[in-house]
Structure formats: C-alpha cells, structure tokens
Coordinates of C-alpha atoms and ligand atoms in Angstrom, one line a residue:
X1 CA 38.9 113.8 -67.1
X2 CA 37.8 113.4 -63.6
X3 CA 40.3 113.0 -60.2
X4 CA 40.0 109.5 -60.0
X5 CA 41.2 108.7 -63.3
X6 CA 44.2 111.0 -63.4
X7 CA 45.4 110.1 -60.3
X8 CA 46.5 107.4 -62.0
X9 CA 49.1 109.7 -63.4
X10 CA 50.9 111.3 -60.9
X11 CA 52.6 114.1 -62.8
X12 CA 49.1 115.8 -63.2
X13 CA 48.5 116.5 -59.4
X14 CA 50.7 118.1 -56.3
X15 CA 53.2 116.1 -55.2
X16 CA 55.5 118.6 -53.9
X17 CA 56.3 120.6 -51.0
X18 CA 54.3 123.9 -50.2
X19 CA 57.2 126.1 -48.5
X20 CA 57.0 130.3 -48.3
X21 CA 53.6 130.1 -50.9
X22 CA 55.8 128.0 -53.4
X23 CA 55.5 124.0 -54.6
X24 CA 59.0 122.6 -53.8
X25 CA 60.1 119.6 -55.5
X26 CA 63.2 117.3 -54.4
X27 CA 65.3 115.0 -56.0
X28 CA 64.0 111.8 -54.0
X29 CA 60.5 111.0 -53.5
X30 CA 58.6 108.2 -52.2
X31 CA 55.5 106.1 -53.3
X32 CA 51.9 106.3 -52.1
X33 CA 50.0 103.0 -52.4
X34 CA 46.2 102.2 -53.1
X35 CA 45.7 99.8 -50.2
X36 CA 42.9 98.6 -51.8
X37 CA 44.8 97.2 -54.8
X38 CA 48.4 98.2 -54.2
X39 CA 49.0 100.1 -57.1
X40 CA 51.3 103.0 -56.6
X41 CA 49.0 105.9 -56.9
X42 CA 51.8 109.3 -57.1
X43 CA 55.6 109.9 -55.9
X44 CA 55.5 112.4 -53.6
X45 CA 58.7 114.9 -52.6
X46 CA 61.2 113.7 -49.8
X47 CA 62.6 117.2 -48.8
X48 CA 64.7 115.8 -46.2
X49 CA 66.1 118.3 -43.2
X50 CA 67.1 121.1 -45.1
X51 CA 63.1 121.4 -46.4
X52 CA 62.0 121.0 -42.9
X53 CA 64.9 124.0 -41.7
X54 CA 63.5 126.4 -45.1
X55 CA 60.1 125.9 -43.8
X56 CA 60.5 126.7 -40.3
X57 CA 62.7 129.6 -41.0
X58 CA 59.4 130.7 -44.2
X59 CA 57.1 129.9 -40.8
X60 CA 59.4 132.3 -38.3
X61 CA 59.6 135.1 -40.3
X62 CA 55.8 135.0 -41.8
X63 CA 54.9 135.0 -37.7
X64 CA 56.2 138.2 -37.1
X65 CA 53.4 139.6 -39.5
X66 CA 50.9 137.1 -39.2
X67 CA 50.3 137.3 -35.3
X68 CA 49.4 141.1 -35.7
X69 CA 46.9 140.9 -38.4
X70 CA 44.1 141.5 -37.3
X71 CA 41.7 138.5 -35.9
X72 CA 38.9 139.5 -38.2
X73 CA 40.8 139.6 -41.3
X74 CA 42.5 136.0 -39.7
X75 CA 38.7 134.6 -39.7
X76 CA 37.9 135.9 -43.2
X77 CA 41.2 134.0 -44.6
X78 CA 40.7 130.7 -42.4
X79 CA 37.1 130.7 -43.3
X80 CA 37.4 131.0 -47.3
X81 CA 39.8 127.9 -46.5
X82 CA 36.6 126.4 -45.5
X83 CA 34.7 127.5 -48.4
X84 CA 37.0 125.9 -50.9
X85 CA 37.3 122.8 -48.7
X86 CA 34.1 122.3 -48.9
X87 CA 33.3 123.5 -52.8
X88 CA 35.8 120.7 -53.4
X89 CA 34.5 117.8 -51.1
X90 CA 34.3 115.2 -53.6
X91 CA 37.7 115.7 -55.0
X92 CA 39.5 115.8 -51.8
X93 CA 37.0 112.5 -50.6
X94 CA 38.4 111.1 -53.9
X95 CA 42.0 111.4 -52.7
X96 CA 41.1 110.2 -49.2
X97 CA 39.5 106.7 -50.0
X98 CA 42.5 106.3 -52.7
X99 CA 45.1 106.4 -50.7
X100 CA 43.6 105.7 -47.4
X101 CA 41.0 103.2 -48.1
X102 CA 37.9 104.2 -46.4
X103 CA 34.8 104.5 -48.0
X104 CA 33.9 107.5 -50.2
X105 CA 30.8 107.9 -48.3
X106 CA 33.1 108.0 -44.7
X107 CA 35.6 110.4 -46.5
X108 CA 32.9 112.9 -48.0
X109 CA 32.3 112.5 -44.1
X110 CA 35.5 113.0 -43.2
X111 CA 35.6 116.2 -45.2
X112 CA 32.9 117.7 -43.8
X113 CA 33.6 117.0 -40.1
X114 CA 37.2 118.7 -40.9
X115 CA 36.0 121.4 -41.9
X116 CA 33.7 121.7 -39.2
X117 CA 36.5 122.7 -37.3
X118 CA 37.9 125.4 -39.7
X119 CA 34.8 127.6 -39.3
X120 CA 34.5 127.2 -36.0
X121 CA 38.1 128.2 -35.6
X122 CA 37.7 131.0 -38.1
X123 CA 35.1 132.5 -35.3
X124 CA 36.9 131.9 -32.6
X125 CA 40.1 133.9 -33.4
X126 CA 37.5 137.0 -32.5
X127 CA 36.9 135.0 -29.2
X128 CA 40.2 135.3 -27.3
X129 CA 39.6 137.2 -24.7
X130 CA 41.6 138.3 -21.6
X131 CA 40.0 139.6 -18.3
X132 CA 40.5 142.2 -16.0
X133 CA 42.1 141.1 -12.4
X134 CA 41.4 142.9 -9.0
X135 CA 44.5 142.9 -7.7
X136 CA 46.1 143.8 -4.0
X137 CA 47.5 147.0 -3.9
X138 CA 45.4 150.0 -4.3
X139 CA 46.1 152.0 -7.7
X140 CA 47.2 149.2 -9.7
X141 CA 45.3 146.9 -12.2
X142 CA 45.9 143.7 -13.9
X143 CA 44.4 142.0 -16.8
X144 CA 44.9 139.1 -18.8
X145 CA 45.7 139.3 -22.9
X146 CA 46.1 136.2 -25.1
X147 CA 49.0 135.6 -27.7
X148 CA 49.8 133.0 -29.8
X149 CA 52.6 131.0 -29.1
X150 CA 54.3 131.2 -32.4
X151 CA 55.9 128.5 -35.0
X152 CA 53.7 125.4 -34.2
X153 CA 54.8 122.1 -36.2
X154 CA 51.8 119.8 -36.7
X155 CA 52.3 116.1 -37.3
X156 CA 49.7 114.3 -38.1
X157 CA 48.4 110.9 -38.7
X158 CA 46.7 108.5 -41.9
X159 CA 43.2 107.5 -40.6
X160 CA 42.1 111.0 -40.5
X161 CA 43.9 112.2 -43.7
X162 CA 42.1 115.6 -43.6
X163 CA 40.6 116.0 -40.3
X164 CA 43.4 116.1 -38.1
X165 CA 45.4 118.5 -40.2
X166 CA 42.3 120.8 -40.3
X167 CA 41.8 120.2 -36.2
X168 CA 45.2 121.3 -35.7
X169 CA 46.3 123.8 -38.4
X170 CA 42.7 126.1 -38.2
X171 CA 42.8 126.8 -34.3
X172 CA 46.1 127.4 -35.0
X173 CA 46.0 129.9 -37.4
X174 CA 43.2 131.5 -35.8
X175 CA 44.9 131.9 -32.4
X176 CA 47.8 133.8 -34.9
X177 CA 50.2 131.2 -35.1
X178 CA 51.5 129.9 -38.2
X179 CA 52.2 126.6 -39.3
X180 CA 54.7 123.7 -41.0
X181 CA 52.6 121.1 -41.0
X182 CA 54.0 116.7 -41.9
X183 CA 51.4 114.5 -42.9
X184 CA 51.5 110.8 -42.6
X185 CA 53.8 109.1 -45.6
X186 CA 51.1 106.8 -46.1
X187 CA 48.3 109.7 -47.4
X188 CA 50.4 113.0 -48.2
X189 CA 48.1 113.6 -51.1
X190 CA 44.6 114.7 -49.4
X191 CA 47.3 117.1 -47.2
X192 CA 48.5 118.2 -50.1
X193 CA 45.3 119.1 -51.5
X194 CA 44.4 120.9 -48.5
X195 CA 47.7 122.7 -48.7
X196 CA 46.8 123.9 -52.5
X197 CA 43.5 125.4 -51.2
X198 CA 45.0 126.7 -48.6
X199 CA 47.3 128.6 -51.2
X200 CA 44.1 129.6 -53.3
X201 CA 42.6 131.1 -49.7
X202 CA 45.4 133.6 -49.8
X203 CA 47.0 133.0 -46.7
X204 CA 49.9 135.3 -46.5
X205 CA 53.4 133.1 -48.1
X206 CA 54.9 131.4 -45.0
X207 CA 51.7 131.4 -43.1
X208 CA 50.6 127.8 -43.6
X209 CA 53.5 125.4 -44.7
X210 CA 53.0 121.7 -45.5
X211 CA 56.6 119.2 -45.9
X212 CA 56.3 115.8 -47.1
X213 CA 59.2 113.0 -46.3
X214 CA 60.6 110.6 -43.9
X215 CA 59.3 111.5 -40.3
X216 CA 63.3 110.3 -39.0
X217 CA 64.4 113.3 -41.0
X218 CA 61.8 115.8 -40.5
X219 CA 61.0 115.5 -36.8
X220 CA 63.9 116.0 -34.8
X221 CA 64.1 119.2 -37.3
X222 CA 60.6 120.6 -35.7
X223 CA 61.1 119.4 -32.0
X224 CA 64.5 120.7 -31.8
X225 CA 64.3 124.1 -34.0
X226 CA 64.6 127.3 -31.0
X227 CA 62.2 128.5 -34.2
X228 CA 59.4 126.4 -33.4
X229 CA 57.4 127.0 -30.0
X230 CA 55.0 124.2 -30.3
X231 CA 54.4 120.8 -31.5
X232 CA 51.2 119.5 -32.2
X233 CA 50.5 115.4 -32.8
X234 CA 48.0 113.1 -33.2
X235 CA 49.7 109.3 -33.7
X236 CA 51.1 106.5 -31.5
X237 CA 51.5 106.9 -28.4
X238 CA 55.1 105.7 -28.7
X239 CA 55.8 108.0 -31.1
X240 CA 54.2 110.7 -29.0
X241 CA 56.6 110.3 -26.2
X242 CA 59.8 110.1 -28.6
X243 CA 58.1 113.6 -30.1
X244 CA 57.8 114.9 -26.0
X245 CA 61.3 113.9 -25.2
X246 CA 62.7 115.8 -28.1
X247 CA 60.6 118.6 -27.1
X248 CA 62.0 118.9 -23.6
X249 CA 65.6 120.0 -24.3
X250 CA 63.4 123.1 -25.3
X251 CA 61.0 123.0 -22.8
X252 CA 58.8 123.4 -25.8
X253 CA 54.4 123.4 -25.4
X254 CA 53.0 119.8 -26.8
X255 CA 49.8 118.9 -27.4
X256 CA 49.5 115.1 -28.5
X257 CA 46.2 113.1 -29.4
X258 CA 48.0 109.5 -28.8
X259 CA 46.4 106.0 -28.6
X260 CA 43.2 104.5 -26.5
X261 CA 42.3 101.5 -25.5
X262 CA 38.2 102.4 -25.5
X263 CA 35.7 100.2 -23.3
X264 CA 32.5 100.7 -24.6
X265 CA 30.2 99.2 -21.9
X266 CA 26.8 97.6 -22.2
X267 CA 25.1 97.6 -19.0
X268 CA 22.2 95.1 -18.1
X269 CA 19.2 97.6 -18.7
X270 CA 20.6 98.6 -21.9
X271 CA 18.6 99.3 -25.1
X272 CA 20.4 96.5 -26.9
X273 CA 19.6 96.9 -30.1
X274 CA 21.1 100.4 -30.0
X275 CA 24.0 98.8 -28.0
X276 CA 24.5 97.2 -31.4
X277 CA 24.3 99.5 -34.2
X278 CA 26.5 101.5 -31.8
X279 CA 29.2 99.0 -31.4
X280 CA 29.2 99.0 -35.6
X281 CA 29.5 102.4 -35.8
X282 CA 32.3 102.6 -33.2
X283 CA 34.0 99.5 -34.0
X284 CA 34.0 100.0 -37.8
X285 CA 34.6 103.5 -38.5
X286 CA 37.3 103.9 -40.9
X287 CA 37.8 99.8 -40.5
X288 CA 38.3 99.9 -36.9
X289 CA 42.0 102.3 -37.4
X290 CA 40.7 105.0 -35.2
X291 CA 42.0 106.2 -31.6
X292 CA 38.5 106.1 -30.4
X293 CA 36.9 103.2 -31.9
X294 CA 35.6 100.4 -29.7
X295 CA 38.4 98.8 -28.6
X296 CA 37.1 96.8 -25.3
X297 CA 33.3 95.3 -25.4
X298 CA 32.5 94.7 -22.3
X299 CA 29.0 93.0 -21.4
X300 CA 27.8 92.4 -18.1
X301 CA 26.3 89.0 -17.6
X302 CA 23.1 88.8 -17.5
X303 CA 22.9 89.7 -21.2
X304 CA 26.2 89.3 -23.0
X305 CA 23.9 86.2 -24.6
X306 CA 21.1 88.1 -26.2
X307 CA 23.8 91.0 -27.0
X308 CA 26.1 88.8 -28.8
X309 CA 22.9 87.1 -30.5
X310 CA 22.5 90.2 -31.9
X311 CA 25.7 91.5 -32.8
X312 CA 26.9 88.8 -34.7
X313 CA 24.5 89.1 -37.2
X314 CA 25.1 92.5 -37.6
X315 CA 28.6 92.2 -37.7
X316 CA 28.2 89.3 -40.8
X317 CA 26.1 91.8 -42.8
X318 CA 28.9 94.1 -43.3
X319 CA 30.5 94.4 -46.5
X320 CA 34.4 94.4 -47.3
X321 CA 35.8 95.7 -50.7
X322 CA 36.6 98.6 -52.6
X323 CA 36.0 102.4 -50.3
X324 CA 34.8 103.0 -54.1
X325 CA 31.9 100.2 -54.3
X326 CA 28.6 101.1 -53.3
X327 CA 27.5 99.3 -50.1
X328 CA 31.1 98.6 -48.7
X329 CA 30.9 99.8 -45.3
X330 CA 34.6 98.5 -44.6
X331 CA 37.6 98.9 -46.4
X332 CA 41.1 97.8 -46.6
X333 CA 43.6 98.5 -43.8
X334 CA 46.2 100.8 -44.2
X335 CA 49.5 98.4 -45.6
X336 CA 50.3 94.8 -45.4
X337 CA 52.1 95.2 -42.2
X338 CA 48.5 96.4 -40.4
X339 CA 46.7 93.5 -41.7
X340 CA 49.9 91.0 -40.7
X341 CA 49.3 92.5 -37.5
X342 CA 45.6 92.2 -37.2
X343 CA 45.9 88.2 -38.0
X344 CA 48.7 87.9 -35.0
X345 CA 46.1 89.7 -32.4
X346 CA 43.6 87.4 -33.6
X347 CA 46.6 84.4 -33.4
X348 CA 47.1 85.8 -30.0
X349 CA 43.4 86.3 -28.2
X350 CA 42.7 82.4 -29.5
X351 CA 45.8 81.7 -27.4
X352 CA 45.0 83.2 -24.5
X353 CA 41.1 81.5 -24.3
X354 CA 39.2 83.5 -26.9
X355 CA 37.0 82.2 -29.4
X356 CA 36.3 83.7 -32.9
X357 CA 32.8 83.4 -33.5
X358 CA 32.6 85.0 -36.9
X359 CA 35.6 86.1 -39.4
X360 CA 39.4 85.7 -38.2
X361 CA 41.2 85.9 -41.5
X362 CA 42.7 87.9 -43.9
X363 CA 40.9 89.0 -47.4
X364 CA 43.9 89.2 -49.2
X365 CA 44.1 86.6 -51.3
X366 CA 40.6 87.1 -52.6
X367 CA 40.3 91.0 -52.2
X368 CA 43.7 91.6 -53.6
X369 CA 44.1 94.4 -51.6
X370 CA 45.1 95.4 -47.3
X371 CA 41.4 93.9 -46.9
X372 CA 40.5 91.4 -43.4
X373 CA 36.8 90.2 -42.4
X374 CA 34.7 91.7 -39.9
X375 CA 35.5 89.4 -37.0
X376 CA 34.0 88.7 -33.6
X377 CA 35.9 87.1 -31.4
X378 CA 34.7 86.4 -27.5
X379 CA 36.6 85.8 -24.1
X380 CA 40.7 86.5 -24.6
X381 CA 41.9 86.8 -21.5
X382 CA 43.3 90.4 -20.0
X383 CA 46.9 88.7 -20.8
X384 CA 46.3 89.0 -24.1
X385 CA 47.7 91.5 -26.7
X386 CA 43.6 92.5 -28.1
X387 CA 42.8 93.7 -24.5
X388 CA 45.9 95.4 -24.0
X389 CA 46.4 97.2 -27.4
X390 CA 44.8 99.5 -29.7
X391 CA 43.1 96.8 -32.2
X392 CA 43.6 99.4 -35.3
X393 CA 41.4 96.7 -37.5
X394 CA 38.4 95.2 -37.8
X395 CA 37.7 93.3 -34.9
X396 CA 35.3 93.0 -32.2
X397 CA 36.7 91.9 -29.1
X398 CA 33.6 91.0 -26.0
X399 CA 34.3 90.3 -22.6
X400 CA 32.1 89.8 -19.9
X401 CA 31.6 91.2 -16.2
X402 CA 30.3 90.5 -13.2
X403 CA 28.3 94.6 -11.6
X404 CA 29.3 98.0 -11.9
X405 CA 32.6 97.7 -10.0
X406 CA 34.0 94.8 -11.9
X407 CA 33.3 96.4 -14.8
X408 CA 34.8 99.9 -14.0
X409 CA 37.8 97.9 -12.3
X410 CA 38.1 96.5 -16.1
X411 CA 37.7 99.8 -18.2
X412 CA 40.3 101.8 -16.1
X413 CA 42.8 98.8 -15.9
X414 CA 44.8 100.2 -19.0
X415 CA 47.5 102.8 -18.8
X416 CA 45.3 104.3 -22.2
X417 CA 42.5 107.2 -21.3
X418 CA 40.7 108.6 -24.1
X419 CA 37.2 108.0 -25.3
X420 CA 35.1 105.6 -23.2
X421 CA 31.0 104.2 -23.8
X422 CA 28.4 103.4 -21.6
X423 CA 25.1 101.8 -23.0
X424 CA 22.2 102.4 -20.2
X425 CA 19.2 103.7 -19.3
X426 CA 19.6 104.1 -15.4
X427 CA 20.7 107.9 -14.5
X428 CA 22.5 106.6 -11.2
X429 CA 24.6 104.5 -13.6
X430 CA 25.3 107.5 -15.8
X431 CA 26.4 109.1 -12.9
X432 CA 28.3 107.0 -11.5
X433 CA 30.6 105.7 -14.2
X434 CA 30.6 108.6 -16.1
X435 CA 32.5 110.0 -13.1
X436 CA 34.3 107.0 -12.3
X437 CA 36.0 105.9 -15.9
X438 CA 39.4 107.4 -15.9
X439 CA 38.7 109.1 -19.6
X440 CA 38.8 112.5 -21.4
X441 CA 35.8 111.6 -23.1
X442 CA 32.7 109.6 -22.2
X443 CA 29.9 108.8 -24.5
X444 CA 26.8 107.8 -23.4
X445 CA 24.0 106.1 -25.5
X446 CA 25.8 107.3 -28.3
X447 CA 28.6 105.8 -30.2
X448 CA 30.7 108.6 -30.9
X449 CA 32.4 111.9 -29.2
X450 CA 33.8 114.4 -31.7
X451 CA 32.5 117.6 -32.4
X452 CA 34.3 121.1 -33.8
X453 CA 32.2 122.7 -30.6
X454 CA 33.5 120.1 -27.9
X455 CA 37.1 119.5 -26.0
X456 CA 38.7 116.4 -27.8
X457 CA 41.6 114.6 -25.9
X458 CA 42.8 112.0 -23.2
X459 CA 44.4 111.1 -20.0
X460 CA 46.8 108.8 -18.8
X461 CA 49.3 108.1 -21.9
X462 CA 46.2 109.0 -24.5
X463 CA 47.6 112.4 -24.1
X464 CA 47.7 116.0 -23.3
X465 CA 45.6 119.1 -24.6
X466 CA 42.3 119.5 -26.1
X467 CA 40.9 119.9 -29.7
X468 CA 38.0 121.4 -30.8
X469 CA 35.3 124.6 -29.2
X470 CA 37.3 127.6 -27.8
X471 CA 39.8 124.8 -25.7
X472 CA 41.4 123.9 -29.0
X473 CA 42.1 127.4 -29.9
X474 CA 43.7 128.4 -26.5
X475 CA 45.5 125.4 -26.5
X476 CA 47.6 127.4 -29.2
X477 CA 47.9 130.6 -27.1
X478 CA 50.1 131.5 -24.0
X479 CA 48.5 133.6 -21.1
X480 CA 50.2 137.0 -20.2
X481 CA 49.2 138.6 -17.4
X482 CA 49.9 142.6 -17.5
X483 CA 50.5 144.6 -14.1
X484 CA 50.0 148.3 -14.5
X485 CA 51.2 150.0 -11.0
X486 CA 50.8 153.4 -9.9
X487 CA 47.9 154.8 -11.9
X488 CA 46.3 156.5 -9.4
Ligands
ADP501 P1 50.9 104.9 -36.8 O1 51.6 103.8 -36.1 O2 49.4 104.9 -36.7 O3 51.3 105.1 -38.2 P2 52.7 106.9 -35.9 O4 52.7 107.5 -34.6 O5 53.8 106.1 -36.4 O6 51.3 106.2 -36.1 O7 52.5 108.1 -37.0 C1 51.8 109.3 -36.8 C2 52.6 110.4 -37.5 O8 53.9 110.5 -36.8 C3 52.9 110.2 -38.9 O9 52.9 111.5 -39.6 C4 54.4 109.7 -38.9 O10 55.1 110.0 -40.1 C5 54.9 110.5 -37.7 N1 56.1 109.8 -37.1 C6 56.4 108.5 -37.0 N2 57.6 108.4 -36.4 C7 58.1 109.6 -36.2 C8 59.3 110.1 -35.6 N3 60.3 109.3 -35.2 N4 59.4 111.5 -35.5 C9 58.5 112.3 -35.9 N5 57.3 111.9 -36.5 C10 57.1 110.6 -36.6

C-alpha cells in the first residue's frame, strides 16, 4: 500500500514523540487536517510540559558527548540524514502536500531545497575555524576556538514543513549542539518523518529530539529551561517577540526568522515580461504563505499599464485545487481561519480605494477545501491592512509610484525588513536601491533569495541571525578567545 492511502489510517504511521532515541506516546493528542478536504488525516501526541522537561534534560545530557565527537564523524552522521531524506523524497513530499497543502511538485521541491542545507551543514562542521591573534604584550599569544553553544530548542513554522526544521536542526548539529526541536500543530507529520530518519541515521539517543503539542505548554518549557542555551524560530513576528521576552530572564542567544512585508519593485526599464513570471513565482509560492513572497507590487508609472496588462492574464491562468492534481500550481490555505482572513484583507483594501481586478473570493464552497482564487487587486491605500501586513494568501496587491525616491520612501515605510525585489536593467539603479532598501535580502531580476550557500534573514522586526553558508552554522557557536601569557 503506498503513503497516501494509509495515511488515511493513522495508526500505521509516527505520531508520537521522538525523546532520548525512543517514540513517546501521550494520553491526549490532537488532530491534523487535510486542508484541502478537511478530513482529519492522524492524531498526533500532546506531551504537554513534562515531555518538553524529559527532552531537554535527553538533550543536556546527550550534549556533554555529542559536542566532543569529532566534526568529521558529526558530518558523516548529518550527511546520511541527508541521504535518507532524499532516498525518501516522495514519501516525505506525500506528507507535506497532505497536511500542508502545497503542491506535490513544490513539496518534492521543498524536500530537496531542505536538504540542501543538511549537506551543506554536514561540511561545514569541518569548517569552524578559530584564528590566531597578535596580541600586545610580548610573549603571549591569543587565538580564537569555536564551541557550540549547547541545548538549542527549535520552533518552527507550517509553510515550510521540512525546510525550516532541516535549516535549523543541521547547522545545529554540525556546530555540536544538539537539539529538541516543536513543529507547527498544523503539519507535525512531515517533522515527524524527518525525526524517524533521523533515528535511522544513527544520531547518538538524545542528540536530535522532536516534541509535538500545544506551543502554550511547550514553549515557556524551552525559553525558560537554564538547560537550554538557545532558541531558534522561524514564525510570526508576534510570536517571535513573546519567544525573545521569555528568553531574556536567561539572557538566552535567539535567532528568529519572523514576518516581512516584501516590495518587489518594477522599475520603468524593466524586462516586463520577466517582471511577471517573477511576481507568479514570488507571489504564489506555497499560495502566497511564505515570509518572503511578494507582499508589496510596486510599479512606477510610466508602466504599471502595460505591467498590469500583462499580469493579469497570467495571474487568471493559474490553477486552484488539489496540491495532488496535476497542473494545480496553487493550493488551499492552511485552515479556515487563513482563508476568513484573506477575504477580510481583500474586504479591507476595497475599503480603503482598491480595486479587485481579477478573483476576490473564497473557493470554498466549490473547492470544498481552505482553497481562495488568485486575485489582483490594485490601488489600496497605505492605511490599509494589505499594505501593512503579511498577505499569507493569494493575492496580488499593485501600487504605483512616482521615481526612485518615492518608491524607496514606500518600500522602507514598514517596520518589516526581510527579502526585498528590484526588476531593472539600469546598474546605477541596482546600485542605488540595492543599497538603499532597508532589507537583509535583496533580489534582483530574480524572484527568489534562498540558497543552503547564502545568509538568510532580516532587519527591523523581520528578525535576528542568519541561515544558511558557514553564517548559519556560527550562528550556533559562541566565540572564545584563549590568552596564553608568559610562554617565552
Ligand atoms: P503562524 O501565525 O504563521 O502560525 P506562529 O508564529 O503562530 O505563526 O507559529 C510558528 C510556530 O510558533 C509554530 O510552531 C507555533 O506552534 C509556535 N508558537 C505559536 N505560539 C507560540 C507560543 N506562545 N510559544 C511558543 N511557540 C509558539
């Protein structure tokens, strides 16, 4: 029997917690949904604060060990992890659009982009190297050594079911920390599947932990442990600064991926046909729920006609259903509280003086599932909630601008920084507002900005840290600086 149809049966797959090497069950346990028909797909184990407590202390002790194996034998475990990752691709894909909703293409996608960042982690944890210090006094010496920080808890998000457990918990593990990694309620079962090959990778028990449950229960457990020296997140940025509060009673390290609010910027002399396959890409990756996706369109003059000539079109031709149908390039949102959300931005930006000029509504009712149409909607004002917040859906949202400086005026008018897009062909321009747009990541001519070799992360309230190349390994490492006096 393949995955798909037994997942209809949730008794034959993991749905428990992976603590010390072991699957631990609990007595409650929560449902995951198929947002694409809302049928309950498994129960999944709520182990509460006392879980969270076993797994930290499983994680404590198994550092002690872990951080003095060797970085080669770290590399060979982290990249068999990789190896089974991808050997199973289409299974863990299968999980991914089931419970998530994107489509199996994106997921098999998804799977390999993760795992990107495992081998390149796996090499890395040869990588970390100190350096040697002239220092001011005659006879002594200094030098540099990097050391893992310890116990890091990793809480991550549902639109990237696999690749931001993978971003976080591989640099990790190569830098010689280990791990308790909480997954998003909403898609525990591709973390869960990543947590069983972890197990078959032979990771030493207590090395690599993953706890399902409520995120009330288990948070406060990792930001408030003396056990844990590091949390790692990648969510809301409200929740972000609820996990950083929490963590500064301990004066514990963070590194949090929070939300954006991403201009991508089409300037006059832009190719604008590749100003519009790139806003699909951006705009409709994993239905629009991503932290980088296009959130902010914004045209200048002069050609926001011909530009939205084109992109509405494009935008029609996009298919809506099943992550499972061939051809679907969207699927549903998350839950039925995304898309209720989605229809009151759309509410909103009419009120405040935009226009929809293809889509608007909801799918449900046909669909059956989380599903809403690809929608362009033109001219809401900056009052409005679609300029101001992360859209998290389908929808295209233009605006036009005057020159250069009205339009970086625009893009940096949001307390959000992470990925921002520039469409031109003029090098001052890239220059110039590359440099100016107040962003951790600009992409130019392109339409997206992640890469296992290449820092990921924002500014402002998107964030703090990096993730990805040899920056998202240190990020898990503290810097010791050795003085050796009198040698001579
Ligand atoms: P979204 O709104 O996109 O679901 P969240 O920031 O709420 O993003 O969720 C991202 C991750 O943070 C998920 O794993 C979620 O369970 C977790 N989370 C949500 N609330 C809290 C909290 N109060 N403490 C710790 N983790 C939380």
């Amino acid at each position: 029997m393949d995955l798909k149809s037994r997942l209809n049966d949730p008794t034959l797959f993991k749905t428990d917690s992976y603590i010390k090497g072991e699957w631990v069950g609990a007595q409650t346990r929560f449902q995951v949904i198929n947002p694409a028909n809302m049928a309950p797909l498994a129960e999944v184990a709520d182990i509460e604060a006392e879980g969270a407590h076993k797994a930290v202390k499983a994680a404590h002790q198994a550092f002690q060990s872990w951080k003095k194996v060797s970085p080669f034998e770290r590399e060979v475990l982290i990249q068999r992890w990789h190896d089974l990752i991808l050997e199973n691709k289409d299974d863990l894909a299968t999980l991914l659009t089931s419970e998530m909703g994107k489509p199996f293409e994106e997921a098999k996608g998804e799977i390999d982009y993760g795992a990107g960042f495992v081998t390149w982690s796996a090499q890395e944890a040869k990588r970390l190297y100190g350096e040697t210090i002239p220092v001011q006094r005659a006879g002594t010496r200094g030098w540099t050594i990097r050391q893992p920080v310890g116990v890091v808890g990793c809480i991550t998000p549902w639109n990237f079911p696999a690749a931001m457990i993978t971003r976080k918990c591989a640099p990790a593990l190569a830098a010689g920390c280990t791990i308790v990694i909480k997954p998003a309620e909403d898609t525990p079962l591709t973390a869960l599947a990543l947590a069983e090959l972890a197990d078959r990778a032979g990771f030493p028990p207590g090395v690599f932990n993953m706890i399902t449950g409520e995120a009330k229960e288990i948070g406060p457990v990792l930001t408030g442990s003396d056990d844990v020296a590091m949390i790692g997140f990648t969510g809301s940025t409200e929740v972000g600064k609820l996990l950083m509060e929490q963590a500064a009673k301990g004066v514990k390290r963070v590194a949090l991926e929070l939300g954006g609010n991403a201009p991508f910027i089409i300037m006059d002399d832009a190719d604008l046909d590749k100003a519009v396959a790139g806003v699909i890409h951006s705009k409709f990756r994993a239905g629009g729920q991503t932290c980088v996706c296009a959130n902010r369109i914004i045209v200048q003059e002069g050609v926001a006609d011909a530009f939205l000539a084109k992109l509405k079109p494009a935008i029609e031709a996009v298919k809506v259903g099943d992550g499972f149908d061939r051809d679907v390039k969207i699927g549903p949102v998350i839950h039925l509280e995304a898309l209720e959300r989605i229809e009151d931005l759309v509410r909103d930006a009419q009120d405040h003086g935009g226009t929809v000029l293809s889509g608007g509504h909801s799918l449900r009712a046909r669909l059956g599932g989380a599903f809403f149409e690809p929608t362009l909607i033109e001219g809401a004002s900056s009052a409005s909630k679609i300029w101001n917040s992360e859209i998290f859906g389908p929808v295209a949202s233009v605006y036009r601008a005057k020159d250069e400086a009205d339009i970086l005026a625009m893009a940096n008018n949001t307390p959000y920084g992470l990925a921002a897009y520039v469409y031109t062909r003029d090098i001052g321009r890239v220059y110039r507002l590359s440099e100016g747009l107040d962003y951790g990541m600009v992409a130019v001519n392109a339409p997206s900005v992640g890469s296992p070799a290449t820092p990921f992360g924002g500014v402002k309230q998107s964030g703090i840290g990096r993730e990805g190349g040899k920056w998202g390994v240190e990020e898990f490492t503290n810097l010791k600086f050795v003085l050796l006096g009198d040698v001579e």
